Amino acid sequence: MMRWLSQWWRGGTAAVEPASMRDAAQLAQLHGASFAHGWGEGEFETMLNERNTLVHRLRLGRRTIGFAVSRIGADEAEILSIAVDEAYRGRGLSRMLLMTHLGHLAGRGVRTIFLEVEENNQPARRLYAGCGFMVVGRRERYYKQPNGEQLNALLMRRDLS
């Protein structure tokens, strides 16, 4: 069974682990490929240096294929970004990444998590709903696209305790 899963995931065993400075360039590349306004390597380096920011990478074999970034304030956190390489989506890896990340946030005393998600991003909404997040608000024209279009965001929340 494990051999089949390894072949199915193309490259070995999946692992979620803390990201380090040496991951900044790969994380920036993944972010740029996943979002209209990608964060640069310097932005990831800054976040990796901040004590109140938690950054995990999703590794498959030796390759980083995803990440999750959250900022912590007291007993609350906001997921700033989460992404998985397009070639590896739809395999349950983003759920593994998110649930592991949430576990680490809980271990740091976080009780409530917030995030914004683009209203029409059905795969992300299914992921978050499946991991216990509930829609608690809406932000009109929150995301600006390169073509000038502005898309709505849903504000979602999950309590950890």
PDB file of C-alpha atoms in Angstrom:
ATOM      1  CA  MET A   1       0.000   0.000   0.000  1.00  0.00           C
ATOM      2  CA  MET A   2       2.714   2.512   0.948  1.00  0.00           C
ATOM      3  CA  ARG A   3       4.618   1.735  -2.265  1.00  0.00           C
ATOM      4  CA  TRP A   4       1.495   2.425  -4.295  1.00  0.00           C
ATOM      5  CA  LEU A   5       0.939   5.727  -2.465  1.00  0.00           C
ATOM      6  CA  SER A   6       4.546   6.755  -3.049  1.00  0.00           C
ATOM      7  CA  GLN A   7       4.212   6.079  -6.749  1.00  0.00           C
ATOM      8  CA  TRP A   8       0.831   7.817  -6.864  1.00  0.00           C
ATOM      9  CA  TRP A   9       2.308  10.936  -5.226  1.00  0.00           C
ATOM     10  CA  ARG A  10       5.300  10.773  -7.610  1.00  0.00           C
ATOM     11  CA  GLY A  11       8.384  11.083  -5.533  1.00  0.00           C
ATOM     12  CA  GLY A  12       8.283   9.532  -2.092  1.00  0.00           C
ATOM     13  CA  THR A  13       6.823  10.178   1.292  1.00  0.00           C
ATOM     14  CA  ALA A  14       5.029  13.457   1.989  1.00  0.00           C
ATOM     15  CA  ALA A  15       6.116  15.395   5.083  1.00  0.00           C
ATOM     16  CA  VAL A  16       5.123  18.706   6.637  1.00  0.00           C
ATOM     17  CA  GLU A  17       7.986  20.436   8.413  1.00  0.00           C
ATOM     18  CA  PRO A  18       9.067  23.908   9.511  1.00  0.00           C
ATOM     19  CA  ALA A  19      10.415  25.987   6.641  1.00  0.00           C
ATOM     20  CA  SER A  20      13.838  27.597   6.884  1.00  0.00           C
ATOM     21  CA  MET A  21      15.620  30.475   5.173  1.00  0.00           C
ATOM     22  CA  ARG A  22      17.004  28.116   2.535  1.00  0.00           C
ATOM     23  CA  ASP A  23      13.386  27.466   1.444  1.00  0.00           C
ATOM     24  CA  ALA A  24      12.557  31.136   0.741  1.00  0.00           C
ATOM     25  CA  ALA A  25      13.251  31.021  -3.016  1.00  0.00           C
ATOM     26  CA  GLN A  26      11.197  27.845  -3.538  1.00  0.00           C
ATOM     27  CA  LEU A  27       8.319  29.210  -1.452  1.00  0.00           C
ATOM     28  CA  ALA A  28       8.327  32.438  -3.473  1.00  0.00           C
ATOM     29  CA  GLN A  29       8.284  30.444  -6.707  1.00  0.00           C
ATOM     30  CA  LEU A  30       5.321  28.339  -5.499  1.00  0.00           C
ATOM     31  CA  HIS A  31       3.464  31.439  -4.339  1.00  0.00           C
ATOM     32  CA  GLY A  32       4.008  33.201  -7.665  1.00  0.00           C
ATOM     33  CA  ALA A  33       2.731  30.173  -9.571  1.00  0.00           C
ATOM     34  CA  SER A  34      -0.362  29.933  -7.358  1.00  0.00           C
ATOM     35  CA  PHE A  35      -1.509  33.553  -6.942  1.00  0.00           C
ATOM     36  CA  ALA A  36      -1.958  36.607  -9.151  1.00  0.00           C
ATOM     37  CA  HIS A  37       0.247  38.721  -6.861  1.00  0.00           C
ATOM     38  CA  GLY A  38       3.102  36.469  -5.773  1.00  0.00           C
ATOM     39  CA  TRP A  39       5.312  37.210  -2.799  1.00  0.00           C
ATOM     40  CA  GLY A  40       9.030  37.548  -3.438  1.00  0.00           C
ATOM     41  CA  GLU A  41      11.905  35.729  -1.810  1.00  0.00           C
ATOM     42  CA  GLY A  42      12.595  38.744   0.427  1.00  0.00           C
ATOM     43  CA  GLU A  43       9.045  38.699   1.753  1.00  0.00           C
ATOM     44  CA  PHE A  44       9.398  35.034   2.674  1.00  0.00           C
ATOM     45  CA  GLU A  45      12.751  35.724   4.322  1.00  0.00           C
ATOM     46  CA  THR A  46      11.132  38.446   6.428  1.00  0.00           C
ATOM     47  CA  MET A  47       8.290  36.136   7.486  1.00  0.00           C
ATOM     48  CA  LEU A  48      10.699  33.313   8.294  1.00  0.00           C
ATOM     49  CA  ASN A  49      12.561  35.697  10.639  1.00  0.00           C
ATOM     50  CA  GLU A  50       9.447  36.915  12.479  1.00  0.00           C
ATOM     51  CA  ARG A  51       8.738  35.217  15.816  1.00  0.00           C
ATOM     52  CA  ASN A  52       4.983  35.579  15.405  1.00  0.00           C
ATOM     53  CA  THR A  53       4.896  33.941  11.963  1.00  0.00           C
ATOM     54  CA  LEU A  54       4.687  30.184  11.450  1.00  0.00           C
ATOM     55  CA  VAL A  55       5.798  28.799   8.083  1.00  0.00           C
ATOM     56  CA  HIS A  56       5.602  25.124   7.124  1.00  0.00           C
ATOM     57  CA  ARG A  57       6.684  23.496   3.912  1.00  0.00           C
ATOM     58  CA  LEU A  58       5.164  20.403   2.342  1.00  0.00           C
ATOM     59  CA  ARG A  59       7.907  18.155   1.074  1.00  0.00           C
ATOM     60  CA  LEU A  60       7.560  15.169  -1.213  1.00  0.00           C
ATOM     61  CA  GLY A  61      10.821  13.299  -1.284  1.00  0.00           C
ATOM     62  CA  ARG A  62      13.408  16.074  -1.556  1.00  0.00           C
ATOM     63  CA  ARG A  63      11.120  18.496  -3.362  1.00  0.00           C
ATOM     64  CA  THR A  64       9.119  21.279  -1.689  1.00  0.00           C
ATOM     65  CA  ILE A  65       5.660  21.198  -3.243  1.00  0.00           C
ATOM     66  CA  GLY A  66       3.640  23.368  -0.876  1.00  0.00           C
ATOM     67  CA  PHE A  67       3.587  25.687   2.110  1.00  0.00           C
ATOM     68  CA  ALA A  68       1.383  27.255   4.755  1.00  0.00           C
ATOM     69  CA  VAL A  69       2.018  30.642   6.417  1.00  0.00           C
ATOM     70  CA  SER A  70       0.227  32.037   9.468  1.00  0.00           C
ATOM     71  CA  ARG A  71       0.700  35.099  11.643  1.00  0.00           C
ATOM     72  CA  ILE A  72      -0.037  34.728  15.357  1.00  0.00           C
ATOM     73  CA  GLY A  73      -1.370  37.427  17.678  1.00  0.00           C
ATOM     74  CA  ALA A  74      -2.148  36.403  21.268  1.00  0.00           C
ATOM     75  CA  ASP A  75      -4.480  33.387  21.046  1.00  0.00           C
ATOM     76  CA  GLU A  76      -5.556  34.063  17.445  1.00  0.00           C
ATOM     77  CA  ALA A  77      -3.889  33.460  14.092  1.00  0.00           C
ATOM     78  CA  GLU A  78      -4.541  34.323  10.481  1.00  0.00           C
ATOM     79  CA  ILE A  79      -3.587  31.994   7.680  1.00  0.00           C
ATOM     80  CA  LEU A  80      -1.886  34.377   5.274  1.00  0.00           C
ATOM     81  CA  SER A  81      -1.340  31.887   2.484  1.00  0.00           C
ATOM     82  CA  ILE A  82      -1.399  28.195   1.685  1.00  0.00           C
ATOM     83  CA  ALA A  83      -0.518  26.597  -1.640  1.00  0.00           C
ATOM     84  CA  VAL A  84       0.342  23.274  -3.211  1.00  0.00           C
ATOM     85  CA  ASP A  85       2.073  22.877  -6.566  1.00  0.00           C
ATOM     86  CA  GLU A  86      -0.588  22.484  -9.261  1.00  0.00           C
ATOM     87  CA  ALA A  87       0.820  19.104 -10.342  1.00  0.00           C
ATOM     88  CA  TYR A  88       0.101  17.674  -6.871  1.00  0.00           C
ATOM     89  CA  ARG A  89      -3.357  19.093  -6.183  1.00  0.00           C
ATOM     90  CA  GLY A  90      -6.383  16.878  -5.665  1.00  0.00           C
ATOM     91  CA  ARG A  91      -4.493  14.177  -3.760  1.00  0.00           C
ATOM     92  CA  GLY A  92      -5.262  15.118  -0.161  1.00  0.00           C
ATOM     93  CA  LEU A  93      -1.854  16.719   0.382  1.00  0.00           C
ATOM     94  CA  SER A  94      -3.268  20.204   1.036  1.00  0.00           C
ATOM     95  CA  ARG A  95      -5.512  18.748   3.752  1.00  0.00           C
ATOM     96  CA  MET A  96      -2.508  17.053   5.363  1.00  0.00           C
ATOM     97  CA  LEU A  97      -0.561  20.321   5.174  1.00  0.00           C
ATOM     98  CA  LEU A  98      -3.391  22.396   6.628  1.00  0.00           C
ATOM     99  CA  MET A  99      -4.260  20.004   9.462  1.00  0.00           C
ATOM    100  CA  THR A 100      -0.606  19.658  10.479  1.00  0.00           C
ATOM    101  CA  HIS A 101      -0.195  23.441  10.382  1.00  0.00           C
ATOM    102  CA  LEU A 102      -3.306  23.871  12.550  1.00  0.00           C
ATOM    103  CA  GLY A 103      -1.910  21.371  15.044  1.00  0.00           C
ATOM    104  CA  HIS A 104       1.278  23.403  15.378  1.00  0.00           C
ATOM    105  CA  LEU A 105      -0.740  26.598  15.837  1.00  0.00           C
ATOM    106  CA  ALA A 106      -2.746  24.913  18.595  1.00  0.00           C
ATOM    107  CA  GLY A 107       0.543  23.856  20.187  1.00  0.00           C
ATOM    108  CA  ARG A 108       1.506  27.539  20.345  1.00  0.00           C
ATOM    109  CA  GLY A 109      -1.677  28.385  22.243  1.00  0.00           C
ATOM    110  CA  VAL A 110      -3.749  29.590  19.280  1.00  0.00           C
ATOM    111  CA  ARG A 111      -7.469  29.087  19.895  1.00  0.00           C
ATOM    112  CA  THR A 112      -9.036  30.785  16.849  1.00  0.00           C
ATOM    113  CA  ILE A 113      -7.906  30.823  13.208  1.00  0.00           C
ATOM    114  CA  PHE A 114      -9.084  33.219  10.488  1.00  0.00           C
ATOM    115  CA  LEU A 115      -8.463  33.344   6.754  1.00  0.00           C
ATOM    116  CA  GLU A 116      -9.749  34.996   3.596  1.00  0.00           C
ATOM    117  CA  VAL A 117     -10.511  32.966   0.490  1.00  0.00           C
ATOM    118  CA  GLU A 118     -11.599  34.134  -2.936  1.00  0.00           C
ATOM    119  CA  GLU A 119     -15.336  33.576  -3.137  1.00  0.00           C
ATOM    120  CA  ASN A 120     -15.221  31.609  -6.417  1.00  0.00           C
ATOM    121  CA  ASN A 121     -12.278  29.376  -5.410  1.00  0.00           C
ATOM    122  CA  GLN A 122     -14.320  26.213  -4.903  1.00  0.00           C
ATOM    123  CA  PRO A 123     -11.387  23.811  -4.292  1.00  0.00           C
ATOM    124  CA  ALA A 124     -10.029  26.031  -1.503  1.00  0.00           C
ATOM    125  CA  ARG A 125     -13.483  26.540  -0.001  1.00  0.00           C
ATOM    126  CA  ARG A 126     -14.046  22.753   0.051  1.00  0.00           C
ATOM    127  CA  LEU A 127     -10.662  22.265   1.710  1.00  0.00           C
ATOM    128  CA  TYR A 128     -11.360  24.829   4.425  1.00  0.00           C
ATOM    129  CA  ALA A 129     -14.925  23.661   5.053  1.00  0.00           C
ATOM    130  CA  GLY A 130     -13.698  20.061   5.244  1.00  0.00           C
ATOM    131  CA  CYS A 131     -11.165  21.130   7.866  1.00  0.00           C
ATOM    132  CA  GLY A 132     -13.803  22.802  10.043  1.00  0.00           C
ATOM    133  CA  PHE A 133     -13.749  26.426   8.867  1.00  0.00           C
ATOM    134  CA  MET A 134     -17.034  28.345   8.723  1.00  0.00           C
ATOM    135  CA  VAL A 135     -17.865  31.459   6.692  1.00  0.00           C
ATOM    136  CA  VAL A 136     -18.272  34.416   9.071  1.00  0.00           C
ATOM    137  CA  GLY A 137     -18.133  37.374   6.694  1.00  0.00           C
ATOM    138  CA  ARG A 138     -17.570  38.696   3.199  1.00  0.00           C
ATOM    139  CA  ARG A 139     -15.216  41.360   1.851  1.00  0.00           C
ATOM    140  CA  GLU A 140     -16.397  43.044  -1.335  1.00  0.00           C
ATOM    141  CA  ARG A 141     -13.809  43.492  -4.114  1.00  0.00           C
ATOM    142  CA  TYR A 142     -11.012  42.290  -1.784  1.00  0.00           C
ATOM    143  CA  TYR A 143      -8.783  40.654  -4.418  1.00  0.00           C
ATOM    144  CA  LYS A 144      -7.597  42.714  -7.379  1.00  0.00           C
ATOM    145  CA  GLN A 145      -6.691  40.678 -10.464  1.00  0.00           C
ATOM    146  CA  PRO A 146      -3.994  41.658 -13.018  1.00  0.00           C
ATOM    147  CA  ASN A 147      -6.755  42.521 -15.528  1.00  0.00           C
ATOM    148  CA  GLY A 148      -8.288  44.986 -13.035  1.00  0.00           C
ATOM    149  CA  GLU A 149     -11.189  42.750 -12.050  1.00  0.00           C
ATOM    150  CA  GLN A 150     -11.948  42.793  -8.338  1.00  0.00           C
ATOM    151  CA  LEU A 151     -13.131  39.598  -6.655  1.00  0.00           C
ATOM    152  CA  ASN A 152     -14.925  39.112  -3.366  1.00  0.00           C
ATOM    153  CA  ALA A 153     -13.402  37.266  -0.434  1.00  0.00           C
ATOM    154  CA  LEU A 154     -15.062  35.189   2.222  1.00  0.00           C
ATOM    155  CA  LEU A 155     -13.804  35.516   5.777  1.00  0.00           C
ATOM    156  CA  MET A 156     -13.628  32.096   7.429  1.00  0.00           C
ATOM    157  CA  ARG A 157     -13.009  31.054  11.018  1.00  0.00           C
ATOM    158  CA  ARG A 158     -12.182  27.903  12.911  1.00  0.00           C
ATOM    159  CA  ASP A 159     -11.967  27.497  16.663  1.00  0.00           C
ATOM    160  CA  LEU A 160      -9.315  25.079  17.886  1.00  0.00           C
ATOM    161  CA  SER A 161     -10.576  24.753  21.447  1.00  0.00           C
TER     162      SER A 161
END
